[in-house]
PDB file of C-alpha atoms in Angstrom:
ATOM      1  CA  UNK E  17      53.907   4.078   7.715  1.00 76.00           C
ATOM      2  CA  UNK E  18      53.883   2.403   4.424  1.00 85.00           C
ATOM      3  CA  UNK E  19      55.298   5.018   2.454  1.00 95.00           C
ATOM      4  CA  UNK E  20      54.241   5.209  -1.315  1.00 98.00           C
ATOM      5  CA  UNK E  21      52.772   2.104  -2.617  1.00 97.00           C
ATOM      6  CA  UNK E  22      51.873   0.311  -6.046  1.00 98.00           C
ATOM      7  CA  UNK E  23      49.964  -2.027  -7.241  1.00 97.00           C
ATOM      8  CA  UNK E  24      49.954  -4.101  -9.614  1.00 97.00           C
ATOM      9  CA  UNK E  25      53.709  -5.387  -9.206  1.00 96.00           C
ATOM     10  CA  UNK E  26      53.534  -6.905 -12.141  1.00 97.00           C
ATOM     11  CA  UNK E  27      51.401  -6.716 -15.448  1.00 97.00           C
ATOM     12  CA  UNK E  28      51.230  -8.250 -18.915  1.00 97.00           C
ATOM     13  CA  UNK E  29      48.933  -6.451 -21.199  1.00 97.00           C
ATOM     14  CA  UNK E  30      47.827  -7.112 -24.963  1.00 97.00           C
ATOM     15  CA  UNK E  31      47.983  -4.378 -27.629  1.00 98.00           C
ATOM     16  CA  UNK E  32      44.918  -2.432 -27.765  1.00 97.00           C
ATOM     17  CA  UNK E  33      44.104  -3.492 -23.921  1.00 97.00           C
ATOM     18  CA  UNK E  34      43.926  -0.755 -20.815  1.00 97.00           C
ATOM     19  CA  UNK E  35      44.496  -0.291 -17.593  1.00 97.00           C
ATOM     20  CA  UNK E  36      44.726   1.847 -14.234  1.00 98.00           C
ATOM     21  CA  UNK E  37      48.006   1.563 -12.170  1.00 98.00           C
ATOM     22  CA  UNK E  38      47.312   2.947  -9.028  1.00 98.00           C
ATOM     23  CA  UNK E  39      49.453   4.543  -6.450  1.00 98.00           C
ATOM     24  CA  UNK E  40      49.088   5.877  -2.714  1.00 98.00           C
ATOM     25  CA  UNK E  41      51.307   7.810  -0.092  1.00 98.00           C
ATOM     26  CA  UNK E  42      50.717   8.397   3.239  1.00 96.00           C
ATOM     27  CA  UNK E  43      52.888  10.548   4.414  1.00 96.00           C
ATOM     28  CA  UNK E  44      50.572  13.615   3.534  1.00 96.00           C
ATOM     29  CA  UNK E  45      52.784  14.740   0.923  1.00 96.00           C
ATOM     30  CA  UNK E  46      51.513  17.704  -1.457  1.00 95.00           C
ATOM     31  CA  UNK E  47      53.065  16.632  -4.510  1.00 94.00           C
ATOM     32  CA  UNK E  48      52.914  12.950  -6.682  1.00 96.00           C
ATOM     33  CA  UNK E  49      54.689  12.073  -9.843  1.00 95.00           C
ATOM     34  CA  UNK E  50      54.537   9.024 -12.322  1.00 97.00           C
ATOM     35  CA  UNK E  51      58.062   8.185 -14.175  1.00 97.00           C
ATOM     36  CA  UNK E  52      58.921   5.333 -16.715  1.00 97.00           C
ATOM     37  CA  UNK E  53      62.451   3.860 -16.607  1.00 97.00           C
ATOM     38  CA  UNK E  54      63.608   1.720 -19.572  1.00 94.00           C
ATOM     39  CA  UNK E  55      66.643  -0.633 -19.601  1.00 84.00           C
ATOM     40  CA  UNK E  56      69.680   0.788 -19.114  1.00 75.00           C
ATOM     41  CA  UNK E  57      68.314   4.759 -18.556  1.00 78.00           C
ATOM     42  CA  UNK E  58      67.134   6.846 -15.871  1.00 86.00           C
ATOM     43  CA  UNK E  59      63.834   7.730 -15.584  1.00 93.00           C
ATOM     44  CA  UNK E  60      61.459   9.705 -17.519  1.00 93.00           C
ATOM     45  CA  UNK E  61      58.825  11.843 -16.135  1.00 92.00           C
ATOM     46  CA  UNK E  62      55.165  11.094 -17.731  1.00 94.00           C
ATOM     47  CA  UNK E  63      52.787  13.341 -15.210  1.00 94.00           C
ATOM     48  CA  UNK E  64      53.014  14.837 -12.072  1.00 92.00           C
ATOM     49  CA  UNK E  65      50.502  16.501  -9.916  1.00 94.00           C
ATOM     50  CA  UNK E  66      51.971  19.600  -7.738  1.00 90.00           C
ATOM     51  CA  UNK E  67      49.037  19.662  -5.051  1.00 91.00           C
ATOM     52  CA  UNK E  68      46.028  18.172  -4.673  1.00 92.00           C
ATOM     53  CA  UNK E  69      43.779  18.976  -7.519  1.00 90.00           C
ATOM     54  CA  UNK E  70      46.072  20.187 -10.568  1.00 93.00           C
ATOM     55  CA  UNK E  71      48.364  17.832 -13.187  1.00 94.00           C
ATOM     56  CA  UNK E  72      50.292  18.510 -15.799  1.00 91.00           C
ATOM     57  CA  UNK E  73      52.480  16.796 -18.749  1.00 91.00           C
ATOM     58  CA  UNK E  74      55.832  15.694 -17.815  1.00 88.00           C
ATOM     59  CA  UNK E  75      58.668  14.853 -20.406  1.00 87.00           C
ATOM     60  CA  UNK E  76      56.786  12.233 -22.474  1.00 93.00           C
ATOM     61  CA  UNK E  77      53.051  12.190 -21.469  1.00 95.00           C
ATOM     62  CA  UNK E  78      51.952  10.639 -25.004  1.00 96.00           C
ATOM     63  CA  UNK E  79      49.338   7.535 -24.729  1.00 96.00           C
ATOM     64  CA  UNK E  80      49.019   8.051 -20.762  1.00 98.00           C
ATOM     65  CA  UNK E  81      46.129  10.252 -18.514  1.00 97.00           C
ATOM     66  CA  UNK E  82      46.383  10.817 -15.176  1.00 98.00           C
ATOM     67  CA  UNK E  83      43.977  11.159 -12.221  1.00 97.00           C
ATOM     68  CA  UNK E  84      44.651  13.051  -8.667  1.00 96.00           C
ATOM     69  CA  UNK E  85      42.173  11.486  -6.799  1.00 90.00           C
ATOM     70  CA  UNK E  86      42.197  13.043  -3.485  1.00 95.00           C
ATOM     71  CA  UNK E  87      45.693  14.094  -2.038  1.00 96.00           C
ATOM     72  CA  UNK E  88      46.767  10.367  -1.558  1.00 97.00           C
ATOM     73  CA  UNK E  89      46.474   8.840  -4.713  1.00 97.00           C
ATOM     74  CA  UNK E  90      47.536   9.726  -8.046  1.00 98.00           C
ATOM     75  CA  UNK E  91      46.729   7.359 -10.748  1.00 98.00           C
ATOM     76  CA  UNK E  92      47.989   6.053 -14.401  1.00 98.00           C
ATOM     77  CA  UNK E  93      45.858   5.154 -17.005  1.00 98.00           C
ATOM     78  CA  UNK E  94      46.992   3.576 -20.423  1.00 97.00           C
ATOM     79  CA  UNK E  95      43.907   3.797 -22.923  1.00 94.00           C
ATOM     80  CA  UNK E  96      45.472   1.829 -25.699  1.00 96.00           C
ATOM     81  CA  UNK E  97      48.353   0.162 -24.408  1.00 97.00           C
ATOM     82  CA  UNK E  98      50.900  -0.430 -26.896  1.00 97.00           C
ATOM     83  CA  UNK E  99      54.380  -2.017 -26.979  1.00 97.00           C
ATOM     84  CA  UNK E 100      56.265   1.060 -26.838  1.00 96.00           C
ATOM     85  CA  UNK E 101      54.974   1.228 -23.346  1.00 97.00           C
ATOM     86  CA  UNK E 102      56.667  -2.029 -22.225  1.00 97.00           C
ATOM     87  CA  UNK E 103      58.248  -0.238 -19.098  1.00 97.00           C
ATOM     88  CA  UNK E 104      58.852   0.322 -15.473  1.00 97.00           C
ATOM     89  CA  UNK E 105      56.402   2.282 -13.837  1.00 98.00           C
ATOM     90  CA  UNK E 106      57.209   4.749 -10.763  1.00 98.00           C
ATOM     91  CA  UNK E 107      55.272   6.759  -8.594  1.00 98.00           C
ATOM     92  CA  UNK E 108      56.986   9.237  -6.530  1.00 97.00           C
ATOM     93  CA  UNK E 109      55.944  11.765  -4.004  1.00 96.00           C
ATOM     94  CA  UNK E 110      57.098  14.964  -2.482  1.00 93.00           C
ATOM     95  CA  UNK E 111      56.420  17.183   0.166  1.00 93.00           C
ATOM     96  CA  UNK E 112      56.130  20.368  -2.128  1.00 87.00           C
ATOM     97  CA  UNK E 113      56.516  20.393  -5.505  1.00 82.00           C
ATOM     98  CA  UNK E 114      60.433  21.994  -4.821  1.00 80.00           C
ATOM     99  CA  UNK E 115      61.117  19.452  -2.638  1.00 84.00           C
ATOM    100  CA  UNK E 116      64.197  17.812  -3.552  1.00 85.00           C
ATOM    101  CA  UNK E 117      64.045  14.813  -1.894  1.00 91.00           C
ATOM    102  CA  UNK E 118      61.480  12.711  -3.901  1.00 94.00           C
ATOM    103  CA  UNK E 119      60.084   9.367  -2.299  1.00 96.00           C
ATOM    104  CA  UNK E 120      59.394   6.556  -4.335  1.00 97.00           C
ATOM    105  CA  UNK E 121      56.962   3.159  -4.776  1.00 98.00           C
ATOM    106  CA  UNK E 122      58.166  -0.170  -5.786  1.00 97.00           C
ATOM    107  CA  UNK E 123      57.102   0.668  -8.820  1.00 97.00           C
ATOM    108  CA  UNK E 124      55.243  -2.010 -11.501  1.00 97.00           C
ATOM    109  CA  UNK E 125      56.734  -3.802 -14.349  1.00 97.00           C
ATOM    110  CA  UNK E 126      54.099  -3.803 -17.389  1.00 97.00           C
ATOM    111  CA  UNK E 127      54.760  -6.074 -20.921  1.00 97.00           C
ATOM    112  CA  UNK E 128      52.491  -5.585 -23.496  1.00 97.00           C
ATOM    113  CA  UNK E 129      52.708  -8.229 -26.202  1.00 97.00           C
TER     114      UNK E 129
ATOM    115  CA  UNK D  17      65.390  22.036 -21.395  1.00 62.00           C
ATOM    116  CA  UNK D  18      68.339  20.237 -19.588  1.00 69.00           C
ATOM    117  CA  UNK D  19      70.810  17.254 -20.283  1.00 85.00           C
ATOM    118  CA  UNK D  20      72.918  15.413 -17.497  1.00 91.00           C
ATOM    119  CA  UNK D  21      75.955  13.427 -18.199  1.00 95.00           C
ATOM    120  CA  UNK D  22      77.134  10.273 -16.755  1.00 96.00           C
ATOM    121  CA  UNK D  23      80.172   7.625 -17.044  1.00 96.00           C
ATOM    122  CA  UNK D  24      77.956   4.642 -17.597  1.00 95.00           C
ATOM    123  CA  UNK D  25      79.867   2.480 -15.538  1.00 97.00           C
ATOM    124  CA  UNK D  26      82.172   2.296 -12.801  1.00 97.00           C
ATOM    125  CA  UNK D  27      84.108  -0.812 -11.132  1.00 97.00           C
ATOM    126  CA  UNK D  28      86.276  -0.471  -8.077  1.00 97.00           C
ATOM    127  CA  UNK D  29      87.126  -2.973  -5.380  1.00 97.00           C
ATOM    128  CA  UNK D  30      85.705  -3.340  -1.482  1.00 97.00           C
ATOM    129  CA  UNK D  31      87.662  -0.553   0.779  1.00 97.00           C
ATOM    130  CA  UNK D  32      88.574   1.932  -2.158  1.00 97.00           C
ATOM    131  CA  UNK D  33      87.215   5.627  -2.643  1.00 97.00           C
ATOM    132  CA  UNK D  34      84.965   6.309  -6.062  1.00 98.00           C
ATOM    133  CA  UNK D  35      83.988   9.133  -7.316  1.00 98.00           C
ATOM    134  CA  UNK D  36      80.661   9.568  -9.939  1.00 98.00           C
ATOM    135  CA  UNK D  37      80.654  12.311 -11.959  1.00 98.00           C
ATOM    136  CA  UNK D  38      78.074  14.536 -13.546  1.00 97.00           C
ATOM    137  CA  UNK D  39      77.703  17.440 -15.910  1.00 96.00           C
ATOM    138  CA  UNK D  40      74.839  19.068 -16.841  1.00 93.00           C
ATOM    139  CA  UNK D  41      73.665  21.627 -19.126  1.00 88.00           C
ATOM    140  CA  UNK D  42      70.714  24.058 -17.806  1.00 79.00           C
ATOM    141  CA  UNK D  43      68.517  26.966 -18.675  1.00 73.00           C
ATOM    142  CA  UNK D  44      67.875  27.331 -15.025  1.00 73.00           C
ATOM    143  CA  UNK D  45      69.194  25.350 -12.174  1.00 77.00           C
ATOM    144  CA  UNK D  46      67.578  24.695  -8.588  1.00 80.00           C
ATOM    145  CA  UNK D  47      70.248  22.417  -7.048  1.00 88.00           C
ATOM    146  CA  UNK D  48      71.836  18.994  -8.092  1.00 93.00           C
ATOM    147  CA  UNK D  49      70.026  15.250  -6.638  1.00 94.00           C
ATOM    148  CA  UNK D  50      71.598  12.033  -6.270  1.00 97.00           C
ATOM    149  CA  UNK D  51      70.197   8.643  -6.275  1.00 97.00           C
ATOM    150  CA  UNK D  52      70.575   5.448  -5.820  1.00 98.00           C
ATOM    151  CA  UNK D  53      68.830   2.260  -7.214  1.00 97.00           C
ATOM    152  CA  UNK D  54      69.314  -1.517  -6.427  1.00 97.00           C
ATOM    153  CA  UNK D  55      68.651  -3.838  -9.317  1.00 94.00           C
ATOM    154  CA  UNK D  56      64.846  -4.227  -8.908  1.00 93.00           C
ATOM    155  CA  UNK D  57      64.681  -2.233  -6.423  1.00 95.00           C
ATOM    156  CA  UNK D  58      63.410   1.221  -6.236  1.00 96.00           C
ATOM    157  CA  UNK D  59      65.488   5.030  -6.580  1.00 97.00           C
ATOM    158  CA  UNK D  60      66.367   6.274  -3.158  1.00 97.00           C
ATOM    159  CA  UNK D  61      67.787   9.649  -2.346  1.00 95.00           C
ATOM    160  CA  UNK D  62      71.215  10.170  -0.942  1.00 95.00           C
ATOM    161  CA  UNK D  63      72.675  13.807  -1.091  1.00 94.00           C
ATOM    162  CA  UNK D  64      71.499  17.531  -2.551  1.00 93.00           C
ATOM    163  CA  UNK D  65      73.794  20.576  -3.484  1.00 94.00           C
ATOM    164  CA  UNK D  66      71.967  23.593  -3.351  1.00 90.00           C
ATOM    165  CA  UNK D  67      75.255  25.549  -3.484  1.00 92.00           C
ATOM    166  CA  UNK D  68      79.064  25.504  -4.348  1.00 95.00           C
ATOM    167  CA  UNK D  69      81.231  22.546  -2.313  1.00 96.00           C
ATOM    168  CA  UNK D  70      80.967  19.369  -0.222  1.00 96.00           C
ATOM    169  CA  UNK D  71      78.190  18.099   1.731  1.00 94.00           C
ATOM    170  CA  UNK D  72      78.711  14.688   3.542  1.00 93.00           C
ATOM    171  CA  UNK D  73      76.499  12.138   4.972  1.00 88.00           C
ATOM    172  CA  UNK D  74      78.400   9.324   6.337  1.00 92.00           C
ATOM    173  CA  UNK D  75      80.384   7.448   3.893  1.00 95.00           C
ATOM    174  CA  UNK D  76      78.867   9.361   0.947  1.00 96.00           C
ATOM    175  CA  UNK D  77      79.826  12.640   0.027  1.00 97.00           C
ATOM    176  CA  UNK D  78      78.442  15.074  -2.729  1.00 97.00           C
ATOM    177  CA  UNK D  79      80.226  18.234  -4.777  1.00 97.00           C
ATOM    178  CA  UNK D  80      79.029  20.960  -6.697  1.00 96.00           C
ATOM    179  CA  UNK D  81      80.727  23.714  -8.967  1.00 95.00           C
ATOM    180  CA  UNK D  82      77.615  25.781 -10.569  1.00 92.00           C
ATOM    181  CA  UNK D  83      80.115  27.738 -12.681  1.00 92.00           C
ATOM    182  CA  UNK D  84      81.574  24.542 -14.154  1.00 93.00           C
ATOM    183  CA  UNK D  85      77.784  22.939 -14.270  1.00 92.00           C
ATOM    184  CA  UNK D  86      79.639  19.921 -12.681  1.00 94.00           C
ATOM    185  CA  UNK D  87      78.769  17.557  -9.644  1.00 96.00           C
ATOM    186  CA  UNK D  88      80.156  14.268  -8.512  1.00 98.00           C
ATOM    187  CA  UNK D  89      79.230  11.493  -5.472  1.00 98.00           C
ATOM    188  CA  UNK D  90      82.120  10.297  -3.805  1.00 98.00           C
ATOM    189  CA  UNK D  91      81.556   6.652  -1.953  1.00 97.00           C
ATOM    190  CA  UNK D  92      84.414   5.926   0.355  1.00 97.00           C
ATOM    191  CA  UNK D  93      84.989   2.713   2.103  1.00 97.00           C
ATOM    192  CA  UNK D  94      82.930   0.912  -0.743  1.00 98.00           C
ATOM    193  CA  UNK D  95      81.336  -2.141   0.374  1.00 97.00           C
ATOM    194  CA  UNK D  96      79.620  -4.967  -1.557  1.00 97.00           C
ATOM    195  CA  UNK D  97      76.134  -3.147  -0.742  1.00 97.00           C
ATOM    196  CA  UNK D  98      76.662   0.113  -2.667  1.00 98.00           C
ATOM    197  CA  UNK D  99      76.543  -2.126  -5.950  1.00 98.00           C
ATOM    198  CA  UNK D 100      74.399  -0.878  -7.775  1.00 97.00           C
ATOM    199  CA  UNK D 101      72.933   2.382 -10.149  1.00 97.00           C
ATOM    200  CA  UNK D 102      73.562   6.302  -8.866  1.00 97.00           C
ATOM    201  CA  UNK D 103      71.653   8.935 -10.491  1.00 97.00           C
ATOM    202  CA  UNK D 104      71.962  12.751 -10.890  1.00 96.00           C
ATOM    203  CA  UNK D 105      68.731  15.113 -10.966  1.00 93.00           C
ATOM    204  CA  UNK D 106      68.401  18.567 -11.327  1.00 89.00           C
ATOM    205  CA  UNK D 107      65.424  20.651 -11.104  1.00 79.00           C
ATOM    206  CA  UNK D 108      63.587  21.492 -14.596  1.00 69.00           C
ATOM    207  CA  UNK D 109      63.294  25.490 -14.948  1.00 65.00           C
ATOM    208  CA  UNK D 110      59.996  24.618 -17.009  1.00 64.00           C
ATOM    209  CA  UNK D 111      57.057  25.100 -14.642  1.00 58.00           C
ATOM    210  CA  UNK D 112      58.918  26.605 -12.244  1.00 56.00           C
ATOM    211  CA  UNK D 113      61.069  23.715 -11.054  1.00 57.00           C
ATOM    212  CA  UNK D 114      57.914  21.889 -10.839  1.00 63.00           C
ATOM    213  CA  UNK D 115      59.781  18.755 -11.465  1.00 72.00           C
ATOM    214  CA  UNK D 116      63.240  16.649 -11.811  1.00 80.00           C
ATOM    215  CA  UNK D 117      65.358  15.533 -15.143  1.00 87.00           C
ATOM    216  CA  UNK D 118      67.166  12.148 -14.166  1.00 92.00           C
ATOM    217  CA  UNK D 119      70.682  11.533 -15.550  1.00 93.00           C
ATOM    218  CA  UNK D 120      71.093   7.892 -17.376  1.00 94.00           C
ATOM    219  CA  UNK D 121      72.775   6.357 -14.558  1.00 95.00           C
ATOM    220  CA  UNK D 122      76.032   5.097 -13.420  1.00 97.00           C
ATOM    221  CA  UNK D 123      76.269   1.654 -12.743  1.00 96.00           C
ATOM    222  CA  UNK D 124      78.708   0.633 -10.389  1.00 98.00           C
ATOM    223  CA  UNK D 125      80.366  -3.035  -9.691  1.00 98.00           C
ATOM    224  CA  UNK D 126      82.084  -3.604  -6.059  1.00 98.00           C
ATOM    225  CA  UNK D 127      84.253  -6.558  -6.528  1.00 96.00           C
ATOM    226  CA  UNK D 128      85.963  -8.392  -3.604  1.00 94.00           C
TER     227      UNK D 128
END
């Protein structure tokens, strides 16, 4: 039982460049989420996706789209990354979306330059 | 919308009692999350007050006053391993409590 998993780990990205961070769980959980944390703050919630199917905007959802591929994955895509986006990516996942207990990946640690 | 309040850090020694707190202000509340984070590492949930007083898991404890919009995590017997950041959460009214608002974060120091 892997829980939720990430990849890349890592990630260093030119302006203008994209990419697709992708993210799994297997623990057949209904409900997936994609935060940012900068230095020094909590996280941020960019998308989330409350079952299988549906997504919607999150706190700051500017420069990012979002896939719900099948109930497992739920994906991040940066179309023109910029260095505002120099972050900490996390996935999360729930069982419902009013779970409160909220599991989350290793998360991925993007530069862009 | 909703805003959480933290001390942004907190130093005590190995053995001694802490206490985190956290205030938040809420157009609708669903409970109150804590979580903690390891440098590098990722958040991991500890405790959730659905309702007024103390629920305790082990060495951790967490409170809750709705009318006061207050919360705090008490760690007791600290030991070198709970260095490291505690979060609050509450539930966002918007889209029906659809999803969490993190507090910044309390980092805490165990010294020896």
């Amino acid at each position: 039982n892997a829980g939720v998993t990430q990849t890349p780990k890592f990630q260093v990205l030119k302006t203008g460049q994209s990419m697709t961070l992708q993210c799994a769980q297997d623990m057949n959980h209904n409900s997936m989420y994609w935060y940012r944390q900068d230095p020094g703050m909590g996280l941020r919630l960019i998308y989330y996706s409350a079952s299988e199917g549906t997504t919607d905007k999150g706190e700051v959802p500017n420069g990012y789209n979002v896939s719900r591929l099948n109930k497992r994955e739920f994906s991040l895509r940066l179309e023109s990354a910029a260095p505002s986006q120099t972050s900490v990516y996390f996935c999360a996942s729930s069982e419902e979306p009013r779970s409160y207990e909220q599991y989350f990946g290793p998360g991925t640690r993007l530069t862009v330059t | 919308g909703q805003s959480l309040e933290q001390p942004s850090e907190v130093t005590a020694v190995e053995g001694a009692i802490v206490q985190i707190n956290c205030t938040y202000q809420t157009s609708g509340f669903y409970g109150l999350s804590w979580y903690q984070q390891h440098d590098g590492g990722a958040p991991t949930f500890l405790s959730y007050n659905g309702l007024d007083g103390l629920e305790e898991t082990g060495r951790f404890s967490s409170f809750l006053s709705r009318s006061d919009s207050y919360g705090y995590l008490l760690l007791q017997e600290l030991q070198m391993k709970d260095s490291a950041s505690y979060f609050c959460a509450v539930r966002d009214r918007d889209n029906y409590g659809q999803n969490f608002v993190f507090g910044p974060g309390t980092r805490l120091s165990v010294l020896p």
